[in-house]
mmCIF file of C-alpha atoms in Angstrom:
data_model
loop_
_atom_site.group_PDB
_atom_site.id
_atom_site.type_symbol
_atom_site.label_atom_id
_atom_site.label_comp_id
_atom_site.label_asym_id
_atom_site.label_seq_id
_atom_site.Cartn_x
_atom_site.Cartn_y
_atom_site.Cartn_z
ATOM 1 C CA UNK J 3 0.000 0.000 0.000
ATOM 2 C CA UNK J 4 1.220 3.509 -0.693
ATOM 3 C CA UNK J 5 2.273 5.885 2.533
ATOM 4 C CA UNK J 6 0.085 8.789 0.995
ATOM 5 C CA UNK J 7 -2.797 6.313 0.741
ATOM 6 C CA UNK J 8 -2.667 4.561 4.597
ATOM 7 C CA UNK J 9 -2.032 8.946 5.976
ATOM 8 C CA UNK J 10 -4.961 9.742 4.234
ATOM 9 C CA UNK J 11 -7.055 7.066 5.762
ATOM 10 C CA UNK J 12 -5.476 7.049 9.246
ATOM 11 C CA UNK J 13 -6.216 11.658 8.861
ATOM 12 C CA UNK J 14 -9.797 10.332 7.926
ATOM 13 C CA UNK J 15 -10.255 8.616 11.190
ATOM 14 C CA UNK J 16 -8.228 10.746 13.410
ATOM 15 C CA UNK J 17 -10.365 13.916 12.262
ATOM 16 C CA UNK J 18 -13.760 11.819 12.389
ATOM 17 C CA UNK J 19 -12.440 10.427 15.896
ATOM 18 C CA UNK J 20 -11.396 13.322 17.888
ATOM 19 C CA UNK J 21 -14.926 15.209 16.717
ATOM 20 C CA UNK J 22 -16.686 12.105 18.141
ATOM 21 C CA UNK J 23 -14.464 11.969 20.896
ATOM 22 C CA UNK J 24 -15.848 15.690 21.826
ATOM 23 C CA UNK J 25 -19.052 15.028 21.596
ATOM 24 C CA UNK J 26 -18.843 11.982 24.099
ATOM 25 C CA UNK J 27 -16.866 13.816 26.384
ATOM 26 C CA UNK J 28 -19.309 16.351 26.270
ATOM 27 C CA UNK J 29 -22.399 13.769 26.875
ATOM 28 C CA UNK J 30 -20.651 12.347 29.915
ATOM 29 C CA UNK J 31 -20.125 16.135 31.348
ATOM 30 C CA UNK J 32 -23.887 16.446 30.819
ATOM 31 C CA UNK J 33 -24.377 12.938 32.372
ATOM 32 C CA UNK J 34 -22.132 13.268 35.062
ATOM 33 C CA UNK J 35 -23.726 16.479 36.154
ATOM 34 C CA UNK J 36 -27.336 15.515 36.004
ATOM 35 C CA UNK J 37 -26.422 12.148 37.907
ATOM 36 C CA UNK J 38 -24.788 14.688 40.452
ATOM 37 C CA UNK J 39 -28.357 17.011 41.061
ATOM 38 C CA UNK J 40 -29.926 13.677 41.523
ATOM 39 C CA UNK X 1 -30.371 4.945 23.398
ATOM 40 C CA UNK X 2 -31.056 1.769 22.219
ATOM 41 C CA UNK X 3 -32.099 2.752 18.640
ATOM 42 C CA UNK X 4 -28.507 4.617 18.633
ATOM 43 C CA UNK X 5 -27.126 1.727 19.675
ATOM 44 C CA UNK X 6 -28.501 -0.250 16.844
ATOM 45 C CA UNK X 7 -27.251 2.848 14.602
ATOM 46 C CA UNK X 8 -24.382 3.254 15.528
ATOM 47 C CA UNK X 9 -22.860 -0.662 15.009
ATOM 48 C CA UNK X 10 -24.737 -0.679 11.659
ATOM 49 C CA UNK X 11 -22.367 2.014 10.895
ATOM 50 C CA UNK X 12 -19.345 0.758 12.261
ATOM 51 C CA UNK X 13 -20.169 -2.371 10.593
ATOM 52 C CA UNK X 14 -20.905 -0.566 7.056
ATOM 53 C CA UNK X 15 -17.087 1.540 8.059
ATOM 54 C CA UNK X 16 -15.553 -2.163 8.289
ATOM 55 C CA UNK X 17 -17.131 -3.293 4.862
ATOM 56 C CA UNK X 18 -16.478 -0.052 3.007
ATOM 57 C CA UNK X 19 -13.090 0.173 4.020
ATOM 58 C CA UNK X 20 -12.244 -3.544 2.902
ATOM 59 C CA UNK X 21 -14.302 -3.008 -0.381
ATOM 60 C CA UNK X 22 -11.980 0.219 -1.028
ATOM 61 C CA UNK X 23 -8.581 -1.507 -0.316
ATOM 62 C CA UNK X 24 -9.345 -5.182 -1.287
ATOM 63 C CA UNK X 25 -12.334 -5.508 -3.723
ATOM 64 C CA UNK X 26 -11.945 -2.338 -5.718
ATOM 65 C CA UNK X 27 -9.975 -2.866 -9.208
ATOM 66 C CA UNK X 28 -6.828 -1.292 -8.962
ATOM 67 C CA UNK X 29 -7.255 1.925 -11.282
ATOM 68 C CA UNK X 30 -4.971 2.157 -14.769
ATOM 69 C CA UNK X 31 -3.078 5.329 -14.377
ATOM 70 C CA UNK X 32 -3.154 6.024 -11.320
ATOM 71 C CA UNK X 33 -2.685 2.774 -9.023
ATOM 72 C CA UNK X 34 -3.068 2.216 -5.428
ATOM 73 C CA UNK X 35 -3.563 5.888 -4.376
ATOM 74 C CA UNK X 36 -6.609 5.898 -6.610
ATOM 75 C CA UNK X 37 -8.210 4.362 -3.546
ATOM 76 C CA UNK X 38 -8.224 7.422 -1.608
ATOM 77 C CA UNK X 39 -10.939 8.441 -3.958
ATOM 78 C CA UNK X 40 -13.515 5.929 -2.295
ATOM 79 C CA UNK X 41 -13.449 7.815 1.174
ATOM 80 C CA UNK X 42 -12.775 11.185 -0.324
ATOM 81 C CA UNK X 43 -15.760 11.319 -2.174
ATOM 82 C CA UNK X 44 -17.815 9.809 0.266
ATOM 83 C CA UNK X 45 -16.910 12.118 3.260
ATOM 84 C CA UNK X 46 -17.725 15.036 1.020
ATOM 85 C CA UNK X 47 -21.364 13.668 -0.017
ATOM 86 C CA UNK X 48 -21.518 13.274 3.717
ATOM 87 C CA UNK X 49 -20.240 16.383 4.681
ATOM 88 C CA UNK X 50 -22.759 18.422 1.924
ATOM 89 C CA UNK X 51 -25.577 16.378 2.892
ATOM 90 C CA UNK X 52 -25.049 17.763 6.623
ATOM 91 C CA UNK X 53 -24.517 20.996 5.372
ATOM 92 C CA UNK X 54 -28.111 20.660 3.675
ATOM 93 C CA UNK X 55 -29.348 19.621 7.356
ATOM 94 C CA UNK X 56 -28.198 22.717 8.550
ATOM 95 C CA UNK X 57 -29.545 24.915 6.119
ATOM 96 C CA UNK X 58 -32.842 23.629 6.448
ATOM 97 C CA UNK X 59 -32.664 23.941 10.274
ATOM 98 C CA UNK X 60 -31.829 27.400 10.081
ATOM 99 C CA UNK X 61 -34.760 28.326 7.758
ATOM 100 C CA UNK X 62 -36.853 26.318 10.112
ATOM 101 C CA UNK X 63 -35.110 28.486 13.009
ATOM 102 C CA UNK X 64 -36.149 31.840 11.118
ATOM 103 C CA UNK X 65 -39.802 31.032 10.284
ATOM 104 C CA UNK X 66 -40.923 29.003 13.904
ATOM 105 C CA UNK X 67 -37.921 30.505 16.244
ATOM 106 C CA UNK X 68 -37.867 27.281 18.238
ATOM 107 C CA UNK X 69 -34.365 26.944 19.743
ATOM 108 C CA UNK X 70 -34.350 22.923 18.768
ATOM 109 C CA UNK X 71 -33.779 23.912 15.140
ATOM 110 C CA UNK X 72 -30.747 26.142 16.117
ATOM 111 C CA UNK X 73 -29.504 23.010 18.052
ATOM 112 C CA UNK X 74 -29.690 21.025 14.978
ATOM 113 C CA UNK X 75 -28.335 23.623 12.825
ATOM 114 C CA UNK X 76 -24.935 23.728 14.932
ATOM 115 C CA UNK X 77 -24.869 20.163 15.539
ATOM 116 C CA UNK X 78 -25.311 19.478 11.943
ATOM 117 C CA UNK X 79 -22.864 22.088 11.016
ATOM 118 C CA UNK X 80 -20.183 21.024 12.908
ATOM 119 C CA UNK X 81 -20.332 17.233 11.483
ATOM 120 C CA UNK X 82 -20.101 18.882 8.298
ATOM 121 C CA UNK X 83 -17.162 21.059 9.376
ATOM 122 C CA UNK X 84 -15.474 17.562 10.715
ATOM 123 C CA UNK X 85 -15.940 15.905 7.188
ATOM 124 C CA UNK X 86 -15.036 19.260 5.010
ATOM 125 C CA UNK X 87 -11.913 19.416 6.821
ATOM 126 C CA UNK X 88 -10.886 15.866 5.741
ATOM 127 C CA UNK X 89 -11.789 16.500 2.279
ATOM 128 C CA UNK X 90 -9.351 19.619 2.667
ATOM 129 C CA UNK X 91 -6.702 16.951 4.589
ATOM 130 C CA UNK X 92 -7.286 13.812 1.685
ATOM 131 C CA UNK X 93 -7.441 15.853 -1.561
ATOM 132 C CA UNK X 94 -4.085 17.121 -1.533
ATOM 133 C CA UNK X 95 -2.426 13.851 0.232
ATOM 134 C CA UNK X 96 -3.949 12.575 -2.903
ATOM 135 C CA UNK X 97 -3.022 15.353 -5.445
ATOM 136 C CA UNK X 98 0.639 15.592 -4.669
ATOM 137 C CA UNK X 99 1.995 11.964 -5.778
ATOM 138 C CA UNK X 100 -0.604 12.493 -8.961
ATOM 139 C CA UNK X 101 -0.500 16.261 -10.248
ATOM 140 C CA UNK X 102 2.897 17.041 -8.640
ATOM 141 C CA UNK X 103 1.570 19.667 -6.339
ATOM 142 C CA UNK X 104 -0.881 19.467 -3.147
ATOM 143 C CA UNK X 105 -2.691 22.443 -3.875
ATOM 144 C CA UNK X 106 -3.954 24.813 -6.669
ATOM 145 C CA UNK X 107 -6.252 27.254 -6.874
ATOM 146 C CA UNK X 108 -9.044 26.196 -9.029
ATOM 147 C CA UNK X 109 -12.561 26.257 -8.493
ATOM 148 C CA UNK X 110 -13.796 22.786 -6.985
ATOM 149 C CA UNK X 111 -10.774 23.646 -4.468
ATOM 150 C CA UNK X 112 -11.223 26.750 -4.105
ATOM 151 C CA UNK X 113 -14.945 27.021 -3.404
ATOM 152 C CA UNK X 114 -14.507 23.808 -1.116
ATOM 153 C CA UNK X 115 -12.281 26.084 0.776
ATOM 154 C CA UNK X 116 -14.680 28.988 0.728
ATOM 155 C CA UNK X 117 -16.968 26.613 2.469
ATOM 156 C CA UNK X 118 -15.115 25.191 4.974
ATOM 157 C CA UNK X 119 -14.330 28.813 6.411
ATOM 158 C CA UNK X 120 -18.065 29.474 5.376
ATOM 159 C CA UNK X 121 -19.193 26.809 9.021
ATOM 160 C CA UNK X 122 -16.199 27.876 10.522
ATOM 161 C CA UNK X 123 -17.249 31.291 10.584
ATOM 162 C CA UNK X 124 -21.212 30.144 11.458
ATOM 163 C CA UNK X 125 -19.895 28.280 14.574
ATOM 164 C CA UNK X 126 -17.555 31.351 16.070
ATOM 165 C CA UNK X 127 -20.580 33.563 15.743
ATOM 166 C CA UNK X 128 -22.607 30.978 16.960
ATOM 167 C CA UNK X 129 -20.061 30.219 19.609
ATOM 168 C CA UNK X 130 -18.867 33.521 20.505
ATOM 169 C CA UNK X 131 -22.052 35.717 19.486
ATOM 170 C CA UNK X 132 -23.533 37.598 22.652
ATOM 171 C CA UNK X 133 -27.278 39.312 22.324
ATOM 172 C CA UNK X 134 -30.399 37.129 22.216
ATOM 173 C CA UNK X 135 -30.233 38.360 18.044
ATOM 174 C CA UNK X 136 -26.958 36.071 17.895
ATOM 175 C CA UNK X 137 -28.728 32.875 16.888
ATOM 176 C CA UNK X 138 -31.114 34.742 14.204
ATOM 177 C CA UNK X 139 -28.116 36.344 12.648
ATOM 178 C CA UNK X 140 -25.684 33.421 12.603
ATOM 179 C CA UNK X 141 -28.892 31.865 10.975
ATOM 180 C CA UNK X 142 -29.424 33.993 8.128
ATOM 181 C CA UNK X 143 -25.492 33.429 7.706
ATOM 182 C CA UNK X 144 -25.843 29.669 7.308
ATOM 183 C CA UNK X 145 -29.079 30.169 4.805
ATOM 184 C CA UNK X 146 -26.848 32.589 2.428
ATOM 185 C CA UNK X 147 -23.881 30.253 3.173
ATOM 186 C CA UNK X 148 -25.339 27.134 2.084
ATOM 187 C CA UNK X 149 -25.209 29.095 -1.604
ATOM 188 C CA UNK X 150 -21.568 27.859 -1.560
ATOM 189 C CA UNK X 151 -22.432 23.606 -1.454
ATOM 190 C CA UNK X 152 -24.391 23.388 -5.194
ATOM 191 C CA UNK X 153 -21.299 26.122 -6.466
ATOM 192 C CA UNK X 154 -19.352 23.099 -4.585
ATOM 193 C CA UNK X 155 -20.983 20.316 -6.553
ATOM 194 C CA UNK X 156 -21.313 22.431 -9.754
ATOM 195 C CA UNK X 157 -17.999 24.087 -10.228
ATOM 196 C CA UNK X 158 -16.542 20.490 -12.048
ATOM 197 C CA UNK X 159 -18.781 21.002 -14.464
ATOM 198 C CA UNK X 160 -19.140 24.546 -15.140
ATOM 199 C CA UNK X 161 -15.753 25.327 -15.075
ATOM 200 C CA UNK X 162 -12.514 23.196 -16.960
ATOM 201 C CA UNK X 163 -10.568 22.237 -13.294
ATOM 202 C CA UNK X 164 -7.818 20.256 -12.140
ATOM 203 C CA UNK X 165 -9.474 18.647 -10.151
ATOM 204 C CA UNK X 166 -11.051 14.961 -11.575
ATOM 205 C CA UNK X 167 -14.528 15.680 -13.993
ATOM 206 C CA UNK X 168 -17.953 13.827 -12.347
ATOM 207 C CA UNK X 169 -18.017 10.143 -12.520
ATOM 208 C CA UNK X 170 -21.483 10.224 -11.168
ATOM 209 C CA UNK X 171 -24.293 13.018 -12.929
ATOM 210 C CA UNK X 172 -21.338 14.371 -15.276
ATOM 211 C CA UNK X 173 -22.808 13.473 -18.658
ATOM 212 C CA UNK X 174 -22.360 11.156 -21.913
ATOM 213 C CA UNK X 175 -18.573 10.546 -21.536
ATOM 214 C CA UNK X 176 -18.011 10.881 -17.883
ATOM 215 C CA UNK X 177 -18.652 7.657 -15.248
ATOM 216 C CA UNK X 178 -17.066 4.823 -12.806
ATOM 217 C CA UNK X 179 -16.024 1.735 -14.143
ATOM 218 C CA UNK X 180 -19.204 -0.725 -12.893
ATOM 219 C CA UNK X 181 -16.671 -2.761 -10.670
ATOM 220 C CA UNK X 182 -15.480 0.193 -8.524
ATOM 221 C CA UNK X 183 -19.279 1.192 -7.780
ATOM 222 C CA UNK X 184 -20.087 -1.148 -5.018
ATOM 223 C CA UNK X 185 -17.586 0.304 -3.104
ATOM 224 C CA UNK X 186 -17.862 3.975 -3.713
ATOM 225 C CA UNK X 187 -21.846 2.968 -2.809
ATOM 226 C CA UNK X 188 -20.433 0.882 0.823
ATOM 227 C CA UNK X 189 -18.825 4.459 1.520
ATOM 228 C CA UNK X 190 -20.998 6.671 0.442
ATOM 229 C CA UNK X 191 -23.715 4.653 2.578
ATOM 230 C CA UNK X 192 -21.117 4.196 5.359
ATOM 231 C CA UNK X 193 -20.273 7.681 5.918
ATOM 232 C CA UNK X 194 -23.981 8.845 5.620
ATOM 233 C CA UNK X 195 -24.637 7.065 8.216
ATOM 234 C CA UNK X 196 -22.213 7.975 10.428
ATOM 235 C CA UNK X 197 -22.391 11.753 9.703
ATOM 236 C CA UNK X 198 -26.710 10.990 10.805
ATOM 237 C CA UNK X 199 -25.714 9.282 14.072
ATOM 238 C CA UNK X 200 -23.117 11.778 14.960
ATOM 239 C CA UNK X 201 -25.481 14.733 14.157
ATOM 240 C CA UNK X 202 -28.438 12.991 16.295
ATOM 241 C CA UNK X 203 -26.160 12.296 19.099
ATOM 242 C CA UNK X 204 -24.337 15.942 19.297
ATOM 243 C CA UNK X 205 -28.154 17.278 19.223
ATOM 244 C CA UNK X 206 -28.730 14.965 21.910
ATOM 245 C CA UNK X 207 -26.139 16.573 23.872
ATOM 246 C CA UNK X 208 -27.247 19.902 22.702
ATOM 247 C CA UNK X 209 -30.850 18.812 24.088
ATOM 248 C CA UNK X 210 -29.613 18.213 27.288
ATOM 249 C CA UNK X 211 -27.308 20.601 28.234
ATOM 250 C CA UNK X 212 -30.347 23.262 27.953
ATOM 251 C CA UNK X 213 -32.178 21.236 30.211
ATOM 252 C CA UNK X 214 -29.186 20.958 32.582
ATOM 253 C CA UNK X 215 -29.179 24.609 32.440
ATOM 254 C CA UNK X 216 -32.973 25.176 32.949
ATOM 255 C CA UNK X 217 -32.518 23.176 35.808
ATOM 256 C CA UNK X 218 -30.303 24.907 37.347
ATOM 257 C CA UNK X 219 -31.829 28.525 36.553
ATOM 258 C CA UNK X 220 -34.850 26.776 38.145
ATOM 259 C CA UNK X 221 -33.049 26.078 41.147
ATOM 260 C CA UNK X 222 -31.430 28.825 41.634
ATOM 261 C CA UNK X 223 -34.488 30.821 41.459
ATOM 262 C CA UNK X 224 -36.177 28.317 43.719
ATOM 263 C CA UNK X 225 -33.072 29.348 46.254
ATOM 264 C CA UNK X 226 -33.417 32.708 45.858
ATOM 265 C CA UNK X 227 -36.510 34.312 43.948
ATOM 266 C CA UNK X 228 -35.643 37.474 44.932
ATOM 267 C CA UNK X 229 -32.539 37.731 42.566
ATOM 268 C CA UNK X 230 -35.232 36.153 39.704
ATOM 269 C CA UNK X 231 -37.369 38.868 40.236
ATOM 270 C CA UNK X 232 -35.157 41.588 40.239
ATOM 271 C CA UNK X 233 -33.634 39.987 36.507
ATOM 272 C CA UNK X 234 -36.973 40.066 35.159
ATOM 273 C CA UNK X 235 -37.498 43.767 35.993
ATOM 274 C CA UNK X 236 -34.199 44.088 34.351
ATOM 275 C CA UNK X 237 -31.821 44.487 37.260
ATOM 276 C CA UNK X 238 -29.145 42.859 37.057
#
């Protein structure tokens, strides 16, 4: 397999994963706090 | 939470199958070669990532005509999916274009417009982000309507103007197309990353969702603690 080709696929996945990554960390904050009020 | 459950390892599941279709079923392509391949989940992120952007826009218009704040949700949480999959487009085109053309960038119009989008939603999400006034989320509405022009200039530029960038192999006329054994799995990553741009959405509007109601909650509270302060903010003393 080519280096630009496995990059381009592992950038795919490390852009698509970090976003992802936010958003769950952000769910838990959410989650964490509401289990907290309770 | 089930149903995104469900959703979520159909599209890990579709991700697996799309990613062996591109690298092991695929026909290696004559010119080009291996790096061709790039082309599968290039493509595909950007259908995602316009298709999101059409999400958005309709939110927003939504947002203008019934001002309910779930639309506005949407419209950011939408947005910023698309902003994720725009920016690999930006990332994969030219780690494509250099071995091929020689150069990772130029400035023609498919690249150029696709730029001109990107910092479109970047833009929408610092006003959105950083906006103050209760006007913020109209405005940074009316932004995303007029920016959403950019996505069909986007799709259309290939074929209205001669570019560097590849010509249409799907909706690009007599002599354009995909040979028939590369479809199925431009069609596993098209419907792979479609997915996964709709679950991500639904689950950052989730978030969205309840973080207001966290904060309701706790204005609630607070006001239960204390309604003096409550009334005094509602007669405009702060």
């Amino acid at each position: 397999m080519p280096r630009n080709l496995i990059i381009a696929y592992i950038a795919t996945w490390v852009i698509h994963g970090s976003y992802i990554t936010y958003v769950w960390r952000r769910w838990q904050k959410v989650k964490k706090s509401s289990s907290e009020r309770a | 939470m089930t149903k995104r459950i469900i959703l979520g390892a159909v599209a890990i599941l579709l991700v697996i199958v799309a990613a062996y279709a591109s690298f092991f079923i695929a026909p290696q392509e004559r010119t080009m070669g291996l790096i061709q391949r790039i082309f599968y989940f290039h493509a595909a992120t950007a259908w995602a990532g316009e298709m999101t952007f059409f999400v958005c826009f309709l939110a927003n218009l939504l947002y203008v005509w019934k001002r309910q704040p779930k639309y506005d949700w949407l419209g950011v949480s939408s947005a910023e999916v698309g902003l994720a999959c725009i920016t690999v487009v930006l990332i994969t085109g030219p780690i494509w274009a250099h071995p091929v053309w020689g150069i990772w960038w130029t400035w023609d119009a498919r690249l150029t417009t696709a730029l001109i989008l990107f910092l479109i939603y970047v833009s929408y999400l610092m006003l959105r982000r950083f906006g103050e006034g209760d006007q913020t989320p109209t405005i940074a509405a009316a932004f995303a309507i007029f920016g959403f022009i950019d996505v069909p200039i986007v799709y259309m530029s290939i074929r209205w103007w001669r570019t560097q960038h590849p010509q249409p192999v799907i909706g690009g006329g007599p002599n354009s197309g995909l040979d028939p054994h590369m479809r199925p799995a431009l069609y596993t990553n098209l419907l792979a990353f479609m997915c996964l741009a709709a679950l991500v959405v639904w689950f950052r509007y989730s978030v969205a969702m309840a973080e207001r109601r966290a904060e309701d909650e706790a204005a609630q509270r607070a006001l239960a603690e204390n309604p003096l302060s409550g009334k005094l903010e509602s007669q405009g003393v702060r």
